[in-house]
Short mmCIF file of C-alpha atoms in Angstrom, two decimals:
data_model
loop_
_atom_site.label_atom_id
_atom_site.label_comp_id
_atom_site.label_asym_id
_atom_site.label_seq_id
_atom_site.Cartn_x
_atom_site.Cartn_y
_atom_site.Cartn_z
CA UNK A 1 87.27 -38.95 61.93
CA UNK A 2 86.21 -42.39 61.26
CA UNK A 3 90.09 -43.00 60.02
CA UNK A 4 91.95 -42.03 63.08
CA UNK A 5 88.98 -43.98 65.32
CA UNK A 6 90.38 -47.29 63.08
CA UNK A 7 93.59 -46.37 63.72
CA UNK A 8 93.25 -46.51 67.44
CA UNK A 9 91.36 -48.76 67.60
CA UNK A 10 94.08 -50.97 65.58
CA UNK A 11 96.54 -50.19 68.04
CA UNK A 12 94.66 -50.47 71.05
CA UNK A 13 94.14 -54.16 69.75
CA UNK A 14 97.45 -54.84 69.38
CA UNK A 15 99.01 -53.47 72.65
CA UNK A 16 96.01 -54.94 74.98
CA UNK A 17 96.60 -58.74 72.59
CA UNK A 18 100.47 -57.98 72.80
CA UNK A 19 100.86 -59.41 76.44
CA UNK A 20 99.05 -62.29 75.41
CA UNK A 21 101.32 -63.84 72.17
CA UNK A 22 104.44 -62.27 73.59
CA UNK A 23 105.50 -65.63 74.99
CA UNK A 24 104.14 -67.65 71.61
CA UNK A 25 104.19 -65.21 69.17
CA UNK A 26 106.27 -66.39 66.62
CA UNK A 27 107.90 -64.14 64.15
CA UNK A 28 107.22 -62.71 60.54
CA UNK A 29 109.97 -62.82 57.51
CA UNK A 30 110.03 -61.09 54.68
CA UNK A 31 112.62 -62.11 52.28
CA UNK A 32 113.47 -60.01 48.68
CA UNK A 33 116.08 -60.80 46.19
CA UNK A 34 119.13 -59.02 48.24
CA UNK A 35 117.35 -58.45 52.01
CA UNK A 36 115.63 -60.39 54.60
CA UNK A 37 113.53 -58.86 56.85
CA UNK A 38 112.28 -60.46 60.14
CA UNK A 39 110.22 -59.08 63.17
CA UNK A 40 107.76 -59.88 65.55
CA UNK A 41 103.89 -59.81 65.18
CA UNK A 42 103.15 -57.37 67.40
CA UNK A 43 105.95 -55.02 65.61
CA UNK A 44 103.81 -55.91 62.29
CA UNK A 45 100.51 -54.57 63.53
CA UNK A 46 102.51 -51.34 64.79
CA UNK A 47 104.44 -51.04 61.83
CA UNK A 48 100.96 -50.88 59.98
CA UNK A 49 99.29 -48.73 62.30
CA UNK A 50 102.28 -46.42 61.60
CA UNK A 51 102.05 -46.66 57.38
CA UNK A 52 98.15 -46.86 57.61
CA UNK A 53 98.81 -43.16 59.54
CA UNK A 54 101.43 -41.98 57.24
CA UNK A 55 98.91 -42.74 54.22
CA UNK A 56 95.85 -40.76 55.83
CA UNK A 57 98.05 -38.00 56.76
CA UNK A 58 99.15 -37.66 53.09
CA UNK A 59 95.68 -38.14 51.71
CA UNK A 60 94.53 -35.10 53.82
CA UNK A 61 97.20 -32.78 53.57
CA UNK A 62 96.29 -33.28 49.84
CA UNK A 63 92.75 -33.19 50.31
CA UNK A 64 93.19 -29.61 52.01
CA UNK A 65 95.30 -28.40 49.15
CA UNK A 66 93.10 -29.36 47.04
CA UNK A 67 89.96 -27.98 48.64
CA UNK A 68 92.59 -24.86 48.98
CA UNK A 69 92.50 -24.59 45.25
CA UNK A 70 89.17 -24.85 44.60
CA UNK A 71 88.46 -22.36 47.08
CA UNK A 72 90.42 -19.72 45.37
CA UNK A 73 88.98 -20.81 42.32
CA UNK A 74 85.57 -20.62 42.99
CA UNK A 75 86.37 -16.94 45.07
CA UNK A 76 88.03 -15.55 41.75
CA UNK A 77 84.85 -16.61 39.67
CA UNK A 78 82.27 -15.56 41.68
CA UNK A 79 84.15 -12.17 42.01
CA UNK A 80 84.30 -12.22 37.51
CA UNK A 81 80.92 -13.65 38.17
CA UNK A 82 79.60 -10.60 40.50
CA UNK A 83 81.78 -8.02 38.60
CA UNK A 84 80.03 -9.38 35.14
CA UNK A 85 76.27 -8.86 36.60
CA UNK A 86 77.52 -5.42 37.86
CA UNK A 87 78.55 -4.67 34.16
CA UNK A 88 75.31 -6.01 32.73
CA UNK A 89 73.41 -3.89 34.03
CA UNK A 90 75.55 -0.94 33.95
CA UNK A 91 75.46 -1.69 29.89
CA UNK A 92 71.56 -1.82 30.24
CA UNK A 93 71.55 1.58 31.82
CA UNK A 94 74.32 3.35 29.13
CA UNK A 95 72.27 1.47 25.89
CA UNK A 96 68.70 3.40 27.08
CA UNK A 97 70.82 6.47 27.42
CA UNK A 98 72.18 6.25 24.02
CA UNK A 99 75.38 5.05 25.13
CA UNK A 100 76.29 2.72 22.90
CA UNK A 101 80.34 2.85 22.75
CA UNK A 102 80.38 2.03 26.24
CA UNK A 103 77.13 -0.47 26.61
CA UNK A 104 79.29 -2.58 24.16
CA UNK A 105 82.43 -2.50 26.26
CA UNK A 106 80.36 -3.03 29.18
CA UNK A 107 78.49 -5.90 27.75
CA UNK A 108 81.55 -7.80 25.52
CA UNK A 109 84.07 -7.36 29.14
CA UNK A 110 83.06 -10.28 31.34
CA UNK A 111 80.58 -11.87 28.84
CA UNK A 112 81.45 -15.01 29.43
CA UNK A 113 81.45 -15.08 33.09
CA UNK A 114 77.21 -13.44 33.27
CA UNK A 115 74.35 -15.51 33.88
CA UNK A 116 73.54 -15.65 29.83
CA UNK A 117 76.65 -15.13 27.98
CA UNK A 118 75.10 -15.48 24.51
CA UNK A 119 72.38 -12.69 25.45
CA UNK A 120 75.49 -10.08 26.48
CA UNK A 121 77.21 -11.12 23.07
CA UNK A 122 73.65 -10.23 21.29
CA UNK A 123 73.38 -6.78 23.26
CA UNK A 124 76.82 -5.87 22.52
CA UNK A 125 76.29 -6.71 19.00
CA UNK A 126 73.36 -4.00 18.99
CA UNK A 127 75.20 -1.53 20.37
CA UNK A 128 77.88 -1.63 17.92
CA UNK A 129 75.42 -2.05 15.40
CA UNK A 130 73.88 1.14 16.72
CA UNK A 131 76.88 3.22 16.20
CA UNK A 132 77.73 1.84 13.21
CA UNK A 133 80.40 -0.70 13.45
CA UNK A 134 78.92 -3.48 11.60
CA UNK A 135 82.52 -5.30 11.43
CA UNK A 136 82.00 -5.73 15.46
CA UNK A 137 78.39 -6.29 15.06
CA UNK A 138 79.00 -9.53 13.22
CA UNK A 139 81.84 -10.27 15.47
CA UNK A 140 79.63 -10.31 18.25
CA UNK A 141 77.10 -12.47 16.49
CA UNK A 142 79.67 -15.09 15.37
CA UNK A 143 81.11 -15.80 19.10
CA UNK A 144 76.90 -15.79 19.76
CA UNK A 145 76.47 -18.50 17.20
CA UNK A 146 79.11 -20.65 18.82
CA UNK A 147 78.15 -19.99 22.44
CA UNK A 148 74.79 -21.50 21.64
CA UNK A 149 75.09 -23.27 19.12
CA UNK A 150 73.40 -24.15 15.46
CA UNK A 151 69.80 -23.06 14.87
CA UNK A 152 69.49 -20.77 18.26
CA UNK A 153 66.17 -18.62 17.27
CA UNK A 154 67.76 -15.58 19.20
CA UNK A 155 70.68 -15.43 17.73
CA UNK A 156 69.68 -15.87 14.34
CA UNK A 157 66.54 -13.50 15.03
CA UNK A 158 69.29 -10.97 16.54
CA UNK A 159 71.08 -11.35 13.31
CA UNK A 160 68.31 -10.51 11.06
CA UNK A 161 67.25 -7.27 12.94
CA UNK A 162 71.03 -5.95 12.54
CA UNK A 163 70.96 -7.34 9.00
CA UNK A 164 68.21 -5.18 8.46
CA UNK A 165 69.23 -2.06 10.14
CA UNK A 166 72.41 -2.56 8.29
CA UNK A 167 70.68 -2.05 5.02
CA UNK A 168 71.47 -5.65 3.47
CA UNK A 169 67.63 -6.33 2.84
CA UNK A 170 68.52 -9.57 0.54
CA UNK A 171 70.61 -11.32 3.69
CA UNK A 172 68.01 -9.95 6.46
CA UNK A 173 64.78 -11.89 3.75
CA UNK A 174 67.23 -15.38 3.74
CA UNK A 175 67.63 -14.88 7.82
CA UNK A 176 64.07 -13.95 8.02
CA UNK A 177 63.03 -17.16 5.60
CA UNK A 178 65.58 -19.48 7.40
CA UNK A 179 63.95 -18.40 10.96
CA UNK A 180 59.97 -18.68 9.47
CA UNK A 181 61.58 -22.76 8.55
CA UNK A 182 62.84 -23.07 12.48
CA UNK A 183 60.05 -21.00 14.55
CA UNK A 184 57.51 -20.42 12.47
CA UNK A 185 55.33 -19.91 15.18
CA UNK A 186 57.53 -17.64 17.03
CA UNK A 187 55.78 -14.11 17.71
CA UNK A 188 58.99 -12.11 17.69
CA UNK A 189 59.73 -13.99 14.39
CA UNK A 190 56.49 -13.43 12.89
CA UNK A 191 57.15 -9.39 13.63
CA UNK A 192 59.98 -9.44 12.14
CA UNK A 193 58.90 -11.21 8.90
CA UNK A 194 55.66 -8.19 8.15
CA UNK A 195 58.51 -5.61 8.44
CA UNK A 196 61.40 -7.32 6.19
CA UNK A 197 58.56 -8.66 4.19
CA UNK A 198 57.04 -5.56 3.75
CA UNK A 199 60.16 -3.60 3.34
CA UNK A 200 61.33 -5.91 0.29
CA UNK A 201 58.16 -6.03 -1.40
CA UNK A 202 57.75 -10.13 -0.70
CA UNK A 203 53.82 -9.90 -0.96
CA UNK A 204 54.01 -13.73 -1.62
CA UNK A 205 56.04 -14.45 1.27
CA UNK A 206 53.59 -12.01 3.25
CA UNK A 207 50.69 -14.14 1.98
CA UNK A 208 52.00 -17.48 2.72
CA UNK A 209 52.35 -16.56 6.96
CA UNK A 210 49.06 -14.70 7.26
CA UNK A 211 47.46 -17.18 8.34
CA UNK A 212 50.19 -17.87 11.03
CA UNK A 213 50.18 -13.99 12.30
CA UNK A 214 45.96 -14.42 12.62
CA UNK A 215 46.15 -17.28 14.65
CA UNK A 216 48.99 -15.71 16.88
CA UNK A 217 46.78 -12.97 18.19
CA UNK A 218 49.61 -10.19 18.45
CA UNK A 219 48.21 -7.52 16.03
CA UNK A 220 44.98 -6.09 16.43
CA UNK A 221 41.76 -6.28 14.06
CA UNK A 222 42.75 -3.12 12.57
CA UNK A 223 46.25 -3.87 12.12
CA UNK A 224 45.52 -7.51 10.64
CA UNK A 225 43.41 -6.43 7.92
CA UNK A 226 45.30 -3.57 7.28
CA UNK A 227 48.39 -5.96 6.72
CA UNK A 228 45.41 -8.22 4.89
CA UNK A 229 44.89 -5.21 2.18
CA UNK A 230 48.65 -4.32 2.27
CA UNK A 231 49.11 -7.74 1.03
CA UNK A 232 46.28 -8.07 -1.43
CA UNK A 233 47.22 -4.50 -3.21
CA UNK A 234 50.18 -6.13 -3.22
CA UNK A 235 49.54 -9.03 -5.24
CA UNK A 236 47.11 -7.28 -7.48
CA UNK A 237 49.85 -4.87 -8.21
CA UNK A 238 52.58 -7.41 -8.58
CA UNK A 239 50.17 -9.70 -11.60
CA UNK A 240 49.11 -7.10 -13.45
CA UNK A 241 52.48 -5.32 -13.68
CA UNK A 242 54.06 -8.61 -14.61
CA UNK A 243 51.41 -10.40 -16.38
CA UNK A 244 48.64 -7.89 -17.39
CA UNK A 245 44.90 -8.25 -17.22
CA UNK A 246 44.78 -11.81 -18.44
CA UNK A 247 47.64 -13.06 -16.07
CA UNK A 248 45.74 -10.90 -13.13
CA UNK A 249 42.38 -12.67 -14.20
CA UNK A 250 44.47 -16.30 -14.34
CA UNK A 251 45.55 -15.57 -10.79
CA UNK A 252 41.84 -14.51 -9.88
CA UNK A 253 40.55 -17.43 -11.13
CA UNK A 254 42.84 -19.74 -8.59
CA UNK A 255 42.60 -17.46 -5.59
CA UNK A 256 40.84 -19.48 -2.13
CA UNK A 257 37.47 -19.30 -1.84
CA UNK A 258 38.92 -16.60 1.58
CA UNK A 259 40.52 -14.02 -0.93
CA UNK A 260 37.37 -14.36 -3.87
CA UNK A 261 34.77 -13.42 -0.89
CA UNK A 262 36.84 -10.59 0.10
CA UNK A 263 34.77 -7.60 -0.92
CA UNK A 264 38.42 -5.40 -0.83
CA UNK A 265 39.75 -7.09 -3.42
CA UNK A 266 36.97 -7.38 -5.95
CA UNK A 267 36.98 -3.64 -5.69
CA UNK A 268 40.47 -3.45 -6.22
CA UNK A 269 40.31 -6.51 -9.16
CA UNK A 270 37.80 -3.96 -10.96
CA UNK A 271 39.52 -0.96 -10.26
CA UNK A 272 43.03 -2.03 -11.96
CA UNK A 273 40.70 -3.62 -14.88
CA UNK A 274 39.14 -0.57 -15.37
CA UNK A 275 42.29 0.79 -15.87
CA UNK A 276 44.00 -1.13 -18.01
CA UNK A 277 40.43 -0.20 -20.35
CA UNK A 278 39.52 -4.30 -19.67
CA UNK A 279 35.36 -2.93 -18.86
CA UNK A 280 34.35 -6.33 -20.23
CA UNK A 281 35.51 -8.39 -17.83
CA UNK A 282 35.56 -5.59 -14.93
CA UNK A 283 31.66 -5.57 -15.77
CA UNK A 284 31.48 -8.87 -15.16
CA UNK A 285 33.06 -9.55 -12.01
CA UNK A 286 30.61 -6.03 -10.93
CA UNK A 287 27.82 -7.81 -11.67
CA UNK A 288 28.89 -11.40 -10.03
CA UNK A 289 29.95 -9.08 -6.81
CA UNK A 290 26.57 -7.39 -6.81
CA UNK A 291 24.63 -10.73 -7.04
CA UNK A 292 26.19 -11.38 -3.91
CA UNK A 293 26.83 -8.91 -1.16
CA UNK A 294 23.94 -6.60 0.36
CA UNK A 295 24.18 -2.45 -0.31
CA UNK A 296 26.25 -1.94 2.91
CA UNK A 297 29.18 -3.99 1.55
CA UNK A 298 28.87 -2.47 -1.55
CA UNK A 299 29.61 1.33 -0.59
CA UNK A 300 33.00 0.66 -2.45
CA UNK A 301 31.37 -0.80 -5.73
CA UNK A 302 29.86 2.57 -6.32
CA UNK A 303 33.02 4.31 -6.88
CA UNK A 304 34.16 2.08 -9.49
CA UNK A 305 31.07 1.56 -10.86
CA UNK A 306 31.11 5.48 -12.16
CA UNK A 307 34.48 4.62 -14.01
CA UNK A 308 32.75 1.69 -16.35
CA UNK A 309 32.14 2.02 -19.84
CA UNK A 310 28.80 -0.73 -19.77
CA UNK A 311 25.89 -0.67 -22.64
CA UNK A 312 22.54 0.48 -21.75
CA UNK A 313 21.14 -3.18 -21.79
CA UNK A 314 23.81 -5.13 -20.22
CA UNK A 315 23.10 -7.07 -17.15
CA UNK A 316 24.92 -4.88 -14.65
CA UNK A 317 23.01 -1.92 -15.74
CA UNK A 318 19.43 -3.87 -15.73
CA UNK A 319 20.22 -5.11 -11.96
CA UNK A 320 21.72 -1.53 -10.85
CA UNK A 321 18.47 -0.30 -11.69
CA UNK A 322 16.03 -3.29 -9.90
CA UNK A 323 18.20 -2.89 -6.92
CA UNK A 324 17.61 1.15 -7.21
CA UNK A 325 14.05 0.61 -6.76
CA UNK A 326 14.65 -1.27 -4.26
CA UNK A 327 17.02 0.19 -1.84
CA UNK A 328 16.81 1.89 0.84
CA UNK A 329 16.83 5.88 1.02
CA UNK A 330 20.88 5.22 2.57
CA UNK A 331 21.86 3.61 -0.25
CA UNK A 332 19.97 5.28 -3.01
CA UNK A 333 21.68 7.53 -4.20
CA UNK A 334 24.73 5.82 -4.61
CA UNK A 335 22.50 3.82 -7.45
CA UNK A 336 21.71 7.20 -8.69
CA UNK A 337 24.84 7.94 -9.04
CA UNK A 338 26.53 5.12 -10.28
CA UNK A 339 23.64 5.28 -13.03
CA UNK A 340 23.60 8.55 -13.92
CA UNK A 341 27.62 8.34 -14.93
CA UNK A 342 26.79 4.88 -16.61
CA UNK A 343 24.06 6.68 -18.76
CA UNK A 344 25.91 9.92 -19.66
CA UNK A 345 29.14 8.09 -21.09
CA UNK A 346 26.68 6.32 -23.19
CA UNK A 347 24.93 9.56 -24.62
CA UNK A 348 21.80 8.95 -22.85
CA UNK A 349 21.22 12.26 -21.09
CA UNK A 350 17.69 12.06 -20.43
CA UNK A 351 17.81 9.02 -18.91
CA UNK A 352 21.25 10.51 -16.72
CA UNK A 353 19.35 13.68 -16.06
CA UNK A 354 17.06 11.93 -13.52
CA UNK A 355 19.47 10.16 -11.62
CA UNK A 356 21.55 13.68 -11.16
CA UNK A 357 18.27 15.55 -10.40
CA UNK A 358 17.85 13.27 -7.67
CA UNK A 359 21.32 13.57 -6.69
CA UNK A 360 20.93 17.31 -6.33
CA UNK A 361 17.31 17.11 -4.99
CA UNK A 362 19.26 15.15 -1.70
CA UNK A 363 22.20 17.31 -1.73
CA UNK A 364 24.24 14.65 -2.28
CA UNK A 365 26.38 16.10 -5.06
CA UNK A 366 30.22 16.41 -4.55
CA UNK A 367 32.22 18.66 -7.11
CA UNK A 368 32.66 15.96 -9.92
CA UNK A 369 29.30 14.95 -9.72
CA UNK A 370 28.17 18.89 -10.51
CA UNK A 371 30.12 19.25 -13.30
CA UNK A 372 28.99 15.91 -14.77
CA UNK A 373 25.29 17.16 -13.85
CA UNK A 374 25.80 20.46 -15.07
CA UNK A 375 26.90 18.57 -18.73
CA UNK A 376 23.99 16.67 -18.83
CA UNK A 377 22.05 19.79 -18.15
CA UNK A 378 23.45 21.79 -21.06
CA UNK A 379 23.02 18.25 -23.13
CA UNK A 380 19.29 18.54 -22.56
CA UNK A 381 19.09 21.86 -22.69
CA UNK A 382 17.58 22.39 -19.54
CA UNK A 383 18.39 25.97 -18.38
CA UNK A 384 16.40 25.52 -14.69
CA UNK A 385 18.72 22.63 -13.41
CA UNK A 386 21.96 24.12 -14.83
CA UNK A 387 20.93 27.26 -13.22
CA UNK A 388 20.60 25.57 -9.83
CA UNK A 389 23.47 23.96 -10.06
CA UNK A 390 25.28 27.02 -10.74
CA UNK A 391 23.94 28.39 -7.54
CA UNK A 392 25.05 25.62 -5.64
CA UNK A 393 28.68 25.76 -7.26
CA UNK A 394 28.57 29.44 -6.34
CA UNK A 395 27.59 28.72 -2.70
CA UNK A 396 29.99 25.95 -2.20
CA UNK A 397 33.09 28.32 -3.48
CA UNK A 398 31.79 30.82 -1.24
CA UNK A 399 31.64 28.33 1.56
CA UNK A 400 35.40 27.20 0.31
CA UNK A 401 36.42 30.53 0.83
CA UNK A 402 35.34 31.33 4.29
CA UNK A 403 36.71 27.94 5.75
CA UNK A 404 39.82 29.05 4.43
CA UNK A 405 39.76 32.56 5.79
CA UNK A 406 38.59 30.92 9.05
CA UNK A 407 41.87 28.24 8.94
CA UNK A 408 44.24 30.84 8.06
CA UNK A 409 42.61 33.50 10.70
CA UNK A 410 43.43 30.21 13.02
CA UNK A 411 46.65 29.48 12.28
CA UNK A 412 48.15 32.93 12.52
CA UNK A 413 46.14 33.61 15.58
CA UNK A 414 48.00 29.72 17.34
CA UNK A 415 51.48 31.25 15.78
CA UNK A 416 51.22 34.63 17.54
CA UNK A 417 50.01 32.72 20.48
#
């Protein structure tokens, strides 16, 4: 607009100024190598009204092809654009229905004209991975890689969940490490890393992110501390099958001050001590453990504590039998019993007897406790208690019985039902 208002406006000037020079208005020349050209002024300002209007009309009829072009272009890709959202979620729908042949054609057609390219390259890759073409699996993840780039957390955490479900648990643990390096405090990441970890045995590896996953949140209290004893089982395992007792006592020894508190794995230090027939040093760490915790953290002690081969004046057995005294009716006759094993290994019956009397006295007897009481009995040669605990074997097969009657009566009763 502003173009053709100069360009009137330029020869508007000239005709209303024409009038004025026509009597003095000189001439113009213009002289080349071979021509001479020669005309008035006033036929100069027209002659560059008319090439000033020949240039604008040029410039806009290529302006308007132009624009033409771009039109089209921009209709055909929001058409791929529209037709590759369409397909998206079409490929959502046929990947929860199971699918998968055509949720990978629907999300590899027009992937590179949807909103996030690399995401329909990673979705594609998970449907073929999920009927079993890995070869297109990994061709999905390469053109992934190069869509976005080096060190893209989604593609490389895509890559280790097909790795995985692929079987190759070596290259899913160097993905897995490689992605702990870029996001180690990814959640998804951190997921990922408990199952491969857990998967390939990597207790170490498990150990070193704990601390990570606790700080994260995303598993519960149950969950953490069951991954917490997963790990420390783990380890224990791992030492004492490589190293034996002295390389698991070694490792002990430089543990943080958070594993040597943990109750769980004293109990599970003296347990694999025990047996690999190492009592000294089992009966040691017993006695250091039960110096320090009260009787309600030291239900699982007991247990263990009936396994150990001890002398009748060692420490351990002098402080199992102050804190008997002392504890309360709860925890009682876990001393008892813990004793009374301690004692009869060592050929000290009498002493044994009373702990088992007691034992029997509270009811608190389970089936290898009985037979161990009933040996002490015959040891002592005391008729009355292996009597009674004859009568209480008898009663407890008879109640053995009848729960099973009542179970099977149950079941086939629910199966004719």
């Amino acid at each position: 607009m502003f173009r053709v208002l100069f360009l009137m406006l330029l020869l508007l000037v000239g005709l209303i100024a024409g009038p004025y020079i026509a009597g003095s208005q000189g001439y113009v020349r213009i002289e080349t190598a071979s021509k001479v050209i020669e005309m008035s002024l006033v036929m100069l300002v027209v002659f560059f009204v008319i090439v000033m209007a020949v240039v604008y009309t040029v410039e806009w009829v290529v302006s308007r092809f132009c624009r033409l072009s771009k039109g089209s272009y921009n209709w055909f890709f929001n058409r791929k654009h529209k037709k590759a959202q369409q397909e998206t979620l079409e490929g959502l729908i046929k990947m929860s229905e199971g699918d998968y042949s055509k949720a990978e054609k629907l999300f590899s057609k027009n992937a590179k004209h949807a909103d996030e390219p690399v995401l329909n390259l990673l979705k594609a890759a998970e449907a073929a991975q999920q009927r079993g073409d890995d070869f297109s699996a990994n061709k999905y993840l390469i053109e992934a890689g190069e869509l976005a780039g080096t060190n893209n957390v989604a593609v490389e955490l895509a890559r280790a969940k097909i790795l995985m479900q692929q079987g190759k648990l070596p290259a899913a643990r160097s993905a897995i490490d490689s992605l702990i390096e870029l996001a180690p405090r990814n959640t998804e990441v951190l997921r990922l890393a408990i199952q491969i970890y857990k998967d390939s045995k990597a207790y170490n590896a498990l150990d070193t992110i704990l601390e990570s996953i606790g700080q994260r949140s995303f598993l519960s209290a149950e969950e953490y501390t069951a991954l917490e004893h997963f790990v420390d089982d783990g380890l224990l395992d791992e030492k004492m099958n490589e190293e034996g007792q002295d390389g698991l006592l070694t490792w002990w020894e430089n543990q943080p001050s958070r594993r040597r508190k943990s109750i769980y794995v004293r109990i599970g230090l003296i347990k694999r001590l025990i047996d690999t027939d190492d009592h000294d040093s089992a009966q040691e760490i017993a006695l250091e453990t039960l110096k320090k915790y009260e009787d309600e953290q030291l239900v699982p002690l007991f247990e263990q504590l009936t396994r150990l081969q001890v002398a009748e004046d060692s420490k351990l057995v002098k402080v199992l039998v102050k804190r008997a005294d002392k504890a309360n009716e709860q925890y009682a006759d876990d001393y008892a019993r813990a004793l009374g094993y301690i004692y009869t290994r060592e050929g000290l019956f009498e002493k044994a007897k009373v702990y088992f009397a007691q034992l029997i006295e509270h009811r608190e007897c389970v089936a290898n406790d009985r037979i161990m009481a009933l040996h002490v009995a015959e040891q002592t040669h005391d008729a009355v208690l292996a009597n009674k605990i004859r009568e209480i074997n008898l009663k407890q097969v008879s109640m053995d019985k009848k729960a099973d009657t009542q179970e099977a009566a149950t079941a086939l009763a629910e199966k004719s039902a």
